Amino acid sequence: MYNREHATKLPKTSSEIISEAKAALNPPLYIKPLTTNRPFTPRERVFFCQRRTNRPPSAFKLQHVQFQENKKTSCTKLPALDNPKYSTANSLDCKKEIKRQTHSSSASTTRRRSNSDVANNANISRKKMSSLSFPLSIDTLLKNHYEQNVYDHEYMSHENEINEARALCFDVDTDCLWIISLIETKMKKNFETSEMCSLLNKLAMAIKRENLSVIRDENKKETILKTVFKLVNTSPDDDLTVHILLVLLQMQVTGKYLATVCKLIFKISRLDKNDNLFLKTNVLTLFVDILGLATPREDAESLIYGYGALKFLTMNPDLMERAMNNGCLSLMLLHLKMINLERTERQVLPETINHVLYQLTGTLRNVVNDRKFYVELLSSGGLVTIYRALELFSGDIDVVTNISRILSIMSTDGKCCEALVDCWSNVSVLMSIIDKYPGQEEIVVRITYTLGNILTNNENARHQLYETHCSLGTFLNLMQLYLEKDLNNISRDVKFNIVEDVLIKIIRVIVNMSIQPEIGAKLVKAADDYHPVHKVKECEQFLDSLLTILRRKSIDENEELVLAALAALNNLSYYADMSNPNHGPFGARQLDITHALSLLLTTRNQFCKVEVARVFGNLTRSATVRDYLLETSGLLAVTNCLDSGDKELLVVCCGVLVNMTSDENNREAFKNYNGVSKMVNILRSLGEHNWTLSALICQTLWNVCSGSDRFPGDPMVVLDTLVKLTDEEQLFGELLSSNEEKVAEYKQWEDFASVATNLLEWLDELLEGRFDNIEQ
C-alpha cells in the first residue's frame, strides 16, 4: 500500500481530458499512410496492343530478303601456290587418289553411304583419311565452283559425300565453304534435323575461327548467307532456326540481314515453349552483342523486332538473368538516351522510332520486376532517362502506358522514390499525363499508385504535389469521373474492376499527402484571407465523394475501397476543428459523417471496425457527435468491441471511450454497459504487453471516476494490477543498460506510468479512508 501525502485535486475539464487522451496516443494511431496493392498487369507475349494503327506486323515472310550479288569476272584464275606442299606433282597425285576413291562405287551407293561405312572402309586410318583433303585451298576451289561451275556437278556431289562423312566422323577444323557444300548436299535430300543442326554448329564454330576472313571476304560471306537463308525457307523447325541463328549471329550481320535475324528470333520467342532453345544455346548472348551494333534511327526495323523478342524472352527469369549479365540493361539505356536525343533535336521523328521505344520500354518493364537491377539503374541515371522519355513522348499512349508501368513498379522501392523526386524539377510531368489521359484507366491507376508510394515517406514530394497548380482539383475531378463510372456499372463485366482500383489509388494520393501536418490542416481549413473559398469547396467535394462510397458500397464486396475512404476520413478529421460546427467543412458535415460511420460499427469485418473507431476517435472531440452516439446506441456498440481479442481494435476503441467518458451522461451509460469490468479484465490480461492500451484504459477509468468518491467495481483488483504495472525495477531492472528493445519499451511505459499514477493514487486514497463508499 502506498503511503503518500494526499493532495486535493480539482476535477479536470473536458478539454483537459481530451488533451490528455490525445497526448496518450501515439501519432500513428491518429494518422497513417494508406497502403494498397500494385495495379494488376497481365503477362502476355503480345507484340503491340490494339489501341493504335500502323504498327509493324507480327507475322511476316522472309523471302523478300535480297542479296547484293558481287560482279562476276569473265574468267577464273587460280592463285599461285607458294607452299611447296601443294606442288603440281603432289596435286596430280592427290587428284588421282580422290578420283579413284569417288569412282570406286556407284553414285547411288555413294549417296547411301553412312558414317559407319566410311569409318570401317578398307581399314583406312585417320591419317589416311586426312590425306584425302583437297590439295588446293578449299576456299578457292569452292569459290570458283560457285562462280564458274568449273567442276562437274556429279564429281562435286561424290566429293561432298566423302567430305560429309569425314566431317561427321572426325572433329577436325574445317573450312566454312566446305561445310556449306555439305549443307547444300543435305538440302537436296530429306535431311534429318539433328544432322543439319550438327553441321550448322560446325559452321558457326568455323566462322568464329575465321571471323575476320569471313567478314572481309564478300564472296564467302554471300555464299554462306545464300545457303543459310535458303535453309530458313526450307524448314520451319524452330530448333533448326536457332542453329541457323547461331551462324548468322557469328557473322555479325548488319543492315537488312540484322533485321532478318531479329525477325527470326522474334518468331521463335513468341512461344514460351521455345525458351528452352535459348537456354541450351548461346543465341541470346550473341544476340545482345549484335544489337549493340544497331542504332534506333538507322536500324529501326531491327530494333523493333529485336526488342520485341527481348520483351518476350525477359519474361523468363533465367533468360533475363543471362541477358542482363551480358550488358543488356546498359544497351537499353543507351538506346533510350539516343531516342531521347533524337526527339530533342528533331521536331518530327519517323514513326518507326516510336515503335522501337514501345518495345524497348516493354522490355524495361520486365527488367524492373527484379529489384536486383535497381542499383545499376540508379547509378547509371537510368531512372532519369526513363522519366525524360515520358516527358518527351507523352503523346504516344502506348509508350506512356509502358513507362507508367515501370514507374509504378520502381516506386515500391524507397531509394527509387527518392531518385524519382530528385530527378523531376516538379511533379508537373506526371500531372500533365493525368490531364492528358483522364479516361485511360491503365495509365491513371499507375500514375496515381506511383504518386501514392512516393508520398508515403517523402515530405518534399507532398509539398510539391500540393503546391502544383490545381493538383487537388485534378484528383477530385478524376475521383468524380470514376465514381460515376463505377456506380453506373460500366466495368462490372470485367473480372478485375480497374475502375474501382483507380478510385482507391486516387484516395490514397490525398490520404498520403495529408500526412504532412501543414497540408492536412489546409485541406480542412475554413475560409479566411489566406485560404480561398474554392479550397473549402474542394474539401466539401472530397467529403461528398467519400460519403457516397460509404453509403453505396458494401464492405463485403468492396472492402479495399471502403477502407480507403475511412482512412481518408480519419486523416482529415484529425486536423479538423470539431469544437465549432461552423468552423470548416468537417464541422459542418460532422453529423452526416457520424451517421454514415454508425452503420458500419456493427459489421463483422474487423478491419472496418478498426478504421471506423479510428475516425470516431477524432470525431468524438465534438460534443455533438458524442451526444449522437449516446442517443443512437453508438456508445454501446463501441463498448461491445471491448470483447474483441483484436489488440488494434481494443486500442482505437479505448481511444473513443476516453473522449466519450468526458461527459457525465456517457459515464453512467458506460457503467451500465459493464464497460468498467471489461476494461479491468483487459488491463489484467494485456496490460504488460501493450503500454499504449494500458494508458488508454487508465485514462478512461480516471474519467469514469472523475468527480466521484466511488469506484464502480472492486478497487483492490485494479490497485494490485497497477502496483505491478508501475514497478519499474521489477519490469526493467538492469535490462535497460543492455537491451535496446527494452529501452524503446521503457519510453512507452513512461507514458503509461504518467497516466496510471494518478489513478493509482486516487485508489490508494479511496481505500485508506473511504471503504464504506466502495460499490459492491
mmCIF file of C-alpha atoms in Angstrom, residues 11-14 17 630 635 657-673 675-676 700-708 712:
data_model
loop_
_atom_site.group_PDB
_atom_site.id
_atom_site.type_symbol
_atom_site.label_atom_id
_atom_site.label_comp_id
_atom_site.label_asym_id
_atom_site.label_seq_id
_atom_site.Cartn_x
_atom_site.Cartn_y
_atom_site.Cartn_z
ATOM 1 C CA PRO A 11 -11.849 17.679 -11.343
ATOM 2 C CA LYS A 12 -10.471 18.052 -14.847
ATOM 3 C CA THR A 13 -12.384 19.859 -17.541
ATOM 4 C CA SER A 14 -13.457 18.085 -20.699
ATOM 5 C CA ILE A 17 -9.275 15.261 -20.523
ATOM 6 C CA LEU A 630 -25.181 8.023 -26.967
ATOM 7 C CA LEU A 635 -21.575 4.023 -27.315
ATOM 8 C CA LEU A 657 -14.118 5.787 -24.895
ATOM 9 C CA VAL A 658 -11.625 8.254 -23.417
ATOM 10 C CA ASN A 659 -13.470 11.007 -25.288
ATOM 11 C CA MET A 660 -16.934 9.598 -24.632
ATOM 12 C CA THR A 661 -16.437 9.339 -20.851
ATOM 13 C CA SER A 662 -15.536 13.011 -20.672
ATOM 14 C CA ASP A 663 -19.331 13.623 -20.450
ATOM 15 C CA GLU A 664 -21.141 12.648 -17.265
ATOM 16 C CA ASN A 665 -24.134 11.144 -19.094
ATOM 17 C CA ASN A 666 -21.827 8.915 -21.082
ATOM 18 C CA ARG A 667 -20.025 7.755 -17.918
ATOM 19 C CA GLU A 668 -23.215 6.421 -16.416
ATOM 20 C CA ALA A 669 -24.165 4.687 -19.649
ATOM 21 C CA PHE A 670 -20.670 3.196 -19.872
ATOM 22 C CA LYS A 671 -21.003 1.774 -16.368
ATOM 23 C CA ASN A 672 -24.388 0.318 -17.226
ATOM 24 C CA TYR A 673 -22.921 -1.366 -20.307
ATOM 25 C CA GLY A 675 -17.627 -1.237 -19.596
ATOM 26 C CA VAL A 676 -15.555 -0.833 -16.410
ATOM 27 C CA THR A 700 -10.872 6.017 -19.295
ATOM 28 C CA LEU A 701 -11.152 4.684 -15.733
ATOM 29 C CA TRP A 702 -9.873 8.006 -14.441
ATOM 30 C CA ASN A 703 -12.572 9.805 -16.442
ATOM 31 C CA VAL A 704 -15.265 7.477 -15.092
ATOM 32 C CA CYS A 705 -14.141 8.185 -11.523
ATOM 33 C CA SER A 706 -13.653 11.901 -12.078
ATOM 34 C CA GLY A 707 -15.634 13.948 -9.533
ATOM 35 C CA SER A 708 -16.780 10.770 -7.775
ATOM 36 C CA PRO A 712 -17.654 1.074 -9.931
#
